[in-house]
XYZ file of C-alpha atoms in Angstrom:
453
model
C -151.295 -135.189 -104.319
C -149.749 -136.826 -107.396
C -149.411 -135.311 -110.834
C -152.236 -137.375 -112.366
C -154.752 -136.261 -109.749
C -153.655 -132.660 -110.118
C -153.979 -132.839 -113.906
C -157.524 -134.185 -113.581
C -158.373 -131.410 -111.115
C -157.058 -128.763 -113.490
C -159.205 -130.168 -116.300
C -162.471 -130.323 -114.381
C -162.224 -127.141 -112.295
C -162.265 -123.434 -113.005
C -158.692 -123.082 -111.705
C -157.116 -122.500 -115.167
C -159.760 -119.905 -115.984
C -159.045 -118.133 -112.703
C -155.415 -117.714 -113.764
C -156.428 -116.515 -117.224
C -158.892 -113.965 -115.823
C -156.370 -112.562 -113.327
C -153.585 -112.293 -115.929
C -155.861 -110.783 -118.588
C -157.263 -108.242 -116.123
C -153.780 -107.182 -115.032
C -152.513 -106.776 -118.591
C -155.655 -104.862 -119.547
C -155.034 -102.385 -116.728
C -151.396 -101.952 -117.645
C -151.766 -101.633 -121.412
C -155.169 -100.024 -121.857
C -154.988 -97.399 -119.112
C -152.614 -94.468 -119.597
C -151.548 -94.031 -115.978
C -148.489 -93.218 -113.875
C -147.004 -96.705 -114.393
C -145.965 -95.614 -117.919
C -144.287 -92.331 -116.956
C -140.847 -91.213 -115.846
C -138.155 -93.150 -114.038
C -140.778 -95.050 -112.018
C -142.446 -96.619 -115.069
C -143.164 -100.310 -114.571
C -140.863 -101.176 -117.486
C -137.975 -98.921 -116.373
C -136.514 -100.609 -113.261
C -136.870 -103.947 -111.451
C -138.167 -102.584 -108.152
C -140.635 -100.253 -109.884
C -141.935 -103.183 -111.925
C -142.424 -105.295 -108.803
C -144.162 -102.496 -106.903
C -146.488 -101.558 -109.783
C -147.605 -105.174 -110.232
C -148.242 -105.284 -106.480
C -150.252 -102.048 -106.721
C -152.619 -103.828 -109.128
C -153.556 -106.274 -106.372
C -156.062 -103.703 -105.158
C -158.189 -105.061 -108.037
C -156.696 -108.514 -108.627
C -156.879 -109.749 -105.039
C -160.674 -109.289 -104.638
C -161.028 -111.051 -107.992
C -158.967 -113.988 -106.701
C -161.077 -114.170 -103.524
C -164.307 -114.230 -105.544
C -163.022 -116.862 -107.964
C -161.842 -118.969 -105.039
C -165.302 -118.805 -103.486
C -166.815 -119.903 -106.794
C -164.449 -122.862 -106.818
C -165.416 -123.687 -103.226
C -169.068 -124.002 -104.259
C -168.365 -126.782 -106.770
C -169.308 -129.757 -104.583
C -172.443 -127.992 -103.366
C -173.518 -127.142 -106.923
C -172.890 -130.742 -108.007
C -174.844 -132.014 -104.974
C -172.073 -134.466 -104.036
C -171.031 -132.992 -100.678
C -172.685 -135.730 -98.619
C -171.395 -138.440 -100.961
C -167.784 -137.270 -100.624
C -167.979 -137.289 -96.826
C -168.720 -141.048 -96.916
C -165.582 -141.943 -98.882
C -162.469 -143.279 -97.207
C -160.251 -140.596 -98.683
C -159.351 -137.995 -96.006
C -161.028 -134.616 -96.408
C -157.705 -132.824 -96.360
C -156.585 -134.788 -99.460
C -159.516 -133.441 -101.453
C -158.969 -129.953 -100.038
C -155.271 -130.045 -100.933
C -156.061 -131.043 -104.516
C -158.663 -128.311 -104.885
C -156.507 -125.610 -103.292
C -153.314 -126.765 -104.993
C -154.759 -126.510 -108.495
C -155.977 -122.965 -107.987
C -152.794 -121.958 -106.164
C -150.653 -123.159 -109.058
C -152.672 -121.351 -111.700
C -152.861 -118.057 -109.818
C -149.189 -118.101 -108.885
C -148.351 -118.917 -112.515
C -150.540 -116.054 -113.738
C -148.761 -113.593 -111.462
C -145.376 -115.021 -112.490
C -146.286 -114.486 -116.147
C -147.295 -110.906 -115.370
C -143.921 -110.319 -113.743
C -142.209 -112.009 -116.691
C -143.921 -109.635 -119.128
C -142.536 -106.726 -117.131
C -139.101 -108.311 -116.754
C -138.697 -108.793 -120.500
C -139.259 -105.049 -120.964
C -137.141 -103.954 -117.988
C -134.093 -105.966 -119.043
C -133.076 -103.756 -122.010
C -133.947 -100.520 -120.165
C -131.544 -100.731 -117.223
C -127.973 -101.747 -116.504
C -128.716 -102.163 -112.798
C -129.777 -105.762 -112.217
C -130.462 -107.087 -108.713
C -132.679 -109.523 -106.816
C -133.975 -107.120 -104.168
C -137.299 -106.913 -105.996
C -138.044 -110.651 -105.711
C -139.549 -110.568 -102.167
C -142.026 -107.921 -103.339
C -143.266 -110.169 -106.138
C -143.200 -113.373 -104.074
C -145.447 -111.790 -101.429
C -147.721 -110.614 -104.246
C -148.077 -114.154 -105.592
C -148.684 -115.470 -102.054
C -151.448 -112.897 -101.553
C -153.360 -114.176 -104.601
C -153.016 -117.778 -103.436
C -154.032 -116.948 -99.856
C -157.012 -114.902 -101.014
C -158.226 -117.664 -103.315
C -157.860 -120.368 -100.621
C -159.720 -118.174 -98.129
C -162.446 -117.700 -100.721
C -162.673 -121.470 -101.270
C -163.048 -122.099 -97.578
C -165.694 -119.418 -97.233
C -167.526 -120.812 -100.253
C -167.513 -124.291 -98.739
C -168.655 -122.970 -95.347
C -171.355 -120.679 -96.806
C -172.684 -122.532 -99.872
C -174.757 -119.819 -101.520
C -174.762 -118.290 -104.985
C -174.367 -114.913 -103.269
C -171.133 -115.885 -101.514
C -168.650 -115.278 -104.387
C -169.862 -111.777 -105.325
C -170.290 -110.822 -101.659
C -166.754 -111.959 -100.818
C -165.279 -110.229 -103.878
C -167.030 -106.990 -102.968
C -165.983 -107.317 -99.330
C -162.354 -107.876 -100.365
C -162.493 -104.850 -102.643
C -163.923 -102.696 -99.842
C -161.119 -103.947 -97.579
C -158.367 -102.960 -100.017
C -160.087 -99.624 -100.681
C -160.316 -98.855 -96.954
C -156.667 -99.793 -96.477
C -155.738 -97.440 -99.321
C -157.861 -94.642 -97.853
C -156.167 -95.121 -94.480
C -152.827 -94.173 -96.026
C -153.476 -90.426 -95.758
C -150.193 -88.666 -96.493
C -148.067 -91.506 -95.059
C -148.394 -95.307 -94.846
C -149.392 -96.830 -91.524
C -149.163 -100.270 -89.962
C -152.794 -101.222 -90.615
C -152.615 -100.210 -94.293
C -149.800 -102.746 -94.754
C -152.312 -105.574 -94.219
C -153.527 -104.864 -97.740
C -151.934 -107.046 -100.436
C -151.635 -103.933 -102.605
C -148.976 -101.270 -102.143
C -149.162 -97.535 -102.721
C -148.321 -95.967 -106.082
C -144.644 -95.812 -106.970
C -143.397 -92.226 -106.677
C -139.671 -92.695 -105.977
C -137.460 -94.985 -108.023
C -135.067 -95.514 -105.085
C -137.765 -96.623 -102.621
C -138.489 -100.239 -101.712
C -140.303 -102.140 -98.963
C -138.362 -103.008 -95.824
C -137.644 -106.596 -94.737
C -139.963 -106.274 -91.720
C -142.841 -105.429 -94.065
C -142.187 -108.578 -96.109
C -142.081 -110.726 -92.947
C -145.218 -109.195 -91.429
C -147.230 -109.504 -94.629
C -146.091 -113.103 -95.132
C -147.262 -114.058 -91.632
C -150.642 -112.433 -92.232
C -151.115 -114.140 -95.600
C -150.060 -117.567 -94.311
C -152.629 -117.204 -91.522
C -155.223 -116.301 -94.139
C -154.362 -119.349 -96.253
C -154.427 -121.629 -93.191
C -157.904 -120.431 -92.280
C -159.118 -120.992 -95.834
C -157.729 -124.536 -95.871
C -159.178 -125.275 -92.443
C -162.607 -124.116 -93.621
C -162.336 -126.435 -96.631
C -161.788 -129.386 -94.303
C -164.166 -128.388 -91.479
C -167.421 -130.329 -91.328
C -169.075 -128.885 -88.212
C -169.946 -125.361 -87.066
C -167.519 -125.729 -84.156
C -164.675 -126.716 -86.501
C -165.445 -123.760 -88.754
C -165.300 -121.421 -85.779
C -161.948 -122.851 -84.713
C -160.727 -122.468 -88.301
C -160.815 -118.679 -87.881
C -157.966 -118.870 -85.346
C -155.066 -118.783 -87.866
C -156.217 -115.645 -89.667
C -156.851 -113.806 -86.397
C -153.531 -114.943 -84.943
C -151.776 -114.053 -88.203
C -153.209 -110.537 -88.133
C -152.212 -110.037 -84.497
C -148.649 -111.287 -85.012
C -148.296 -109.343 -88.274
C -149.271 -106.101 -86.551
C -146.546 -106.742 -83.989
C -143.944 -107.402 -86.696
C -144.921 -104.644 -89.130
C -143.089 -101.366 -88.429
C -145.016 -98.494 -86.882
C -142.666 -95.778 -88.162
C -143.484 -94.770 -91.772
C -139.756 -94.261 -92.396
C -139.218 -97.996 -91.798
C -141.973 -99.113 -94.196
C -140.980 -97.651 -97.554
C -137.218 -97.250 -97.272
C -134.288 -96.129 -99.386
C -132.740 -98.938 -101.379
C -129.133 -98.251 -100.377
C -127.638 -100.472 -103.061
C -129.667 -98.755 -105.786
C -128.792 -95.307 -104.381
C -125.037 -95.945 -104.424
C -123.364 -93.226 -106.497
C -121.503 -93.784 -109.760
C -119.393 -90.765 -110.750
C -117.547 -89.210 -113.667
C -115.455 -86.583 -111.906
C -117.775 -84.180 -110.070
C -120.921 -85.517 -111.770
C -122.650 -88.444 -110.051
C -125.784 -90.510 -110.595
C -127.176 -93.462 -108.684
C -126.393 -97.013 -109.696
C -130.011 -97.286 -110.821
C -129.352 -94.681 -113.530
C -125.722 -95.433 -114.284
C -126.558 -95.838 -117.988
C -127.422 -92.122 -118.116
C -124.120 -90.895 -116.702
C -122.415 -90.658 -120.104
C -125.042 -88.199 -121.392
C -125.026 -86.186 -118.164
C -121.295 -85.859 -117.495
C -120.474 -83.303 -120.216
C -123.406 -80.948 -119.583
C -122.874 -81.310 -115.815
C -119.221 -80.279 -115.968
C -120.078 -77.374 -118.284
C -122.806 -76.214 -115.888
C -120.316 -76.233 -112.997
C -117.819 -74.246 -115.071
C -120.394 -71.591 -115.950
C -121.655 -71.400 -112.369
C -118.115 -70.926 -111.087
C -117.538 -68.159 -113.613
C -120.683 -66.375 -112.450
C -120.584 -67.016 -108.697
C -116.891 -67.533 -107.978
C -116.237 -69.188 -104.624
C -119.959 -69.389 -103.850
C -120.597 -71.739 -106.804
C -121.499 -75.440 -106.449
C -118.616 -77.857 -106.967
C -120.502 -81.057 -107.850
C -123.613 -82.338 -109.591
C -125.412 -85.267 -107.979
C -128.678 -87.127 -108.380
C -130.846 -86.490 -105.331
C -131.218 -89.601 -103.166
C -133.208 -88.040 -100.308
C -136.491 -89.823 -99.556
C -138.869 -87.383 -97.887
C -142.552 -87.795 -96.968
C -145.182 -86.106 -99.114
C -145.800 -82.497 -98.190
C -142.381 -81.947 -96.635
C -140.078 -79.095 -97.654
C -137.203 -80.077 -99.981
C -133.659 -79.867 -98.621
C -130.923 -78.344 -100.787
C -127.179 -77.756 -100.688
C -125.264 -74.677 -101.811
C -122.209 -76.733 -102.821
C -123.978 -79.486 -104.747
C -126.412 -79.260 -107.634
C -129.038 -81.832 -106.668
C -131.360 -83.013 -109.418
C -133.999 -85.625 -110.125
C -134.403 -87.256 -113.540
C -138.188 -86.861 -113.172
C -137.927 -83.088 -112.659
C -139.725 -81.346 -115.528
C -136.794 -79.314 -116.813
C -134.295 -82.182 -116.426
C -136.557 -84.752 -118.090
C -137.210 -82.477 -121.074
C -133.584 -81.371 -121.595
C -130.947 -82.781 -123.922
C -127.457 -81.633 -124.845
C -126.980 -77.910 -124.337
C -130.416 -77.567 -122.778
C -129.354 -80.041 -120.088
C -126.581 -77.624 -119.137
C -129.152 -74.832 -118.785
C -131.425 -77.097 -116.720
C -128.595 -77.995 -114.319
C -127.686 -74.320 -113.953
C -131.328 -73.651 -113.087
C -131.308 -76.391 -110.433
C -128.062 -75.033 -109.017
C -129.412 -71.496 -108.769
C -133.076 -72.110 -107.839
C -133.674 -75.810 -107.048
C -137.361 -75.257 -106.244
C -139.323 -75.249 -102.994
C -142.550 -76.984 -104.008
C -143.425 -79.489 -101.229
C -142.613 -83.120 -102.012
C -145.373 -84.780 -104.028
C -147.029 -81.482 -104.957
C -146.960 -79.584 -108.236
C -146.981 -75.850 -108.842
C -145.999 -73.200 -111.358
C -144.995 -69.650 -110.590
C -142.227 -67.627 -108.991
C -139.678 -70.439 -108.779
C -139.878 -70.952 -112.543
C -139.629 -67.191 -113.129
C -136.568 -66.984 -110.856
C -134.925 -69.950 -112.598
C -135.327 -68.264 -115.986
C -133.821 -64.996 -114.765
C -130.978 -66.767 -112.949
C -130.017 -68.891 -115.968
C -130.214 -65.819 -118.202
C -127.912 -63.977 -115.797
C -125.336 -66.797 -115.861
C -125.465 -67.212 -119.652
C -125.799 -63.517 -120.465
C -128.961 -64.070 -122.467
C -132.548 -64.787 -121.420
C -133.715 -68.151 -122.766
C -136.744 -70.376 -122.351
C -135.940 -73.365 -120.174
C -136.898 -76.898 -121.277
C -139.978 -78.424 -119.713
C -141.780 -75.089 -119.409
C -144.780 -76.520 -121.221
C -147.054 -74.921 -123.784
C -146.326 -71.790 -125.802
C -148.725 -69.812 -123.619
C -146.795 -70.815 -120.479
C -143.498 -69.867 -122.115
C -144.955 -66.463 -122.948
C -146.132 -66.108 -119.346
C -142.657 -66.933 -118.050
C -141.012 -64.518 -120.474
C -143.463 -61.745 -119.610
C -142.707 -62.119 -115.895
C -138.966 -62.754 -116.157
C -137.786 -60.358 -118.862
C -138.459 -57.053 -117.011
C -136.683 -58.365 -113.899
C -133.745 -59.691 -115.953
C -133.425 -56.387 -117.817
C -133.479 -54.450 -114.558
C -130.944 -56.830 -112.978
C -128.495 -56.549 -115.892
C -128.663 -52.756 -115.745
C -127.419 -52.710 -112.130
C -123.748 -52.470 -111.121
C -122.026 -55.862 -110.827
C -121.877 -55.674 -107.040
C -125.628 -55.045 -106.794
C -126.309 -57.883 -109.261
C -124.326 -60.292 -107.090
C -126.095 -59.044 -103.975
C -129.514 -59.822 -105.457
C -128.360 -63.179 -106.872
C -126.964 -64.159 -103.470
C -130.208 -63.112 -101.789
C -132.135 -65.146 -104.368
C -129.976 -68.254 -103.743
C -130.290 -67.876 -99.980
C -134.078 -67.822 -100.253
C -134.112 -70.644 -102.823
C -131.775 -72.980 -100.925
C -133.416 -72.462 -97.535
C -136.977 -72.367 -98.918
C -137.570 -69.326 -96.708
C -138.778 -66.280 -98.547
C -139.397 -65.811 -102.267
C -136.465 -66.179 -104.668
C -138.126 -64.138 -107.412
C -138.908 -61.280 -105.057
C -135.264 -61.267 -103.963
C -134.193 -60.790 -107.581
C -136.507 -57.807 -107.784
C -134.918 -56.182 -104.757
C -137.444 -57.624 -102.303
C -140.520 -56.000 -103.892
C -143.423 -58.326 -104.641
C -144.787 -58.357 -108.112
């Protein structure tokens, strides 16, 4: 396939429009929909891996579109009524198929590359942590669009009907939707056959190498079947053409990991700690260490003054990757925090010191991936007020009505606690920390002497 032939194919086919439609649809989703890809440390413009994963997540919509557009391209000879004429020419059928598939493959891969480039231009000034670990995620994403389009072309050639493109697009969308529904609370091997990935919830999480290999095998089998269907001229040949996609699926399921902990894994390089004394953040967030170091050291000083030998001795960004619904795990000697935590994300300067004290005293026992509001927040307010000697509203509490609710619940308990002898105060604080760190019992009840309110 020389450049002149390819240029002619690009001019007379819908391949360029397929790339434009895919790119425009992706950008419309990203810029017109206010969704999770714009929020927190996992925003698609915040870090390289998050950007790659969010653009892959869009394939739940883009991939069915590519399949449908490929099928429309595969109908071209049938619509032009030249199918029989082309079979009488001396040019091999695979030459024509390669030209047709190559043009669409180039435009779709270019469209996805431009999408990634748009994200990369915005990520570059937002992070100091640059790496290439995200590239396999995006390369598999581009391959999925190409494979889907080629499969659609083959199906369109094999089933030359005006209903084929919409039926294939709808079938592909149902497939990705079913794969997403099969996720449940954890990913599974079958769900990894979808070109799309699950929503990005942890900035330190990436896909494992075995996932990349398994998905690549599956997609190459899909593309091979599509190309074989483009070339096949008899029903028997079309039946044989299904072999690569079936073999690819079987081999991929053998390669893809069965353990959810080996699918979405901790990016160890990104999670490497960068420290300023006792205050540490991951390499991903090393640019934020300068703003955190002062408040972190001050929080440790105040905690030591209040708790003595029982106080934490370091502040560290939490790198634990736990499945949704699991109970958080905390340490009594380390203040573990997450930049996406409500009170940490909303705090600056002195308020960041208060927020770190709160995380050191009552880190929170809401199951991973869930959200709640109640006794943990009340206990944090009382605990910080006890350390500082004055009850204050913590950052990230929310609306004025919520702040009033927190104050109404916390102030009577704080007043009662401060009126007790020092030994009794420490006893209740220690009981509160024991309940908060183990996530067994209620920290706020412990502050109130064990009586429920």
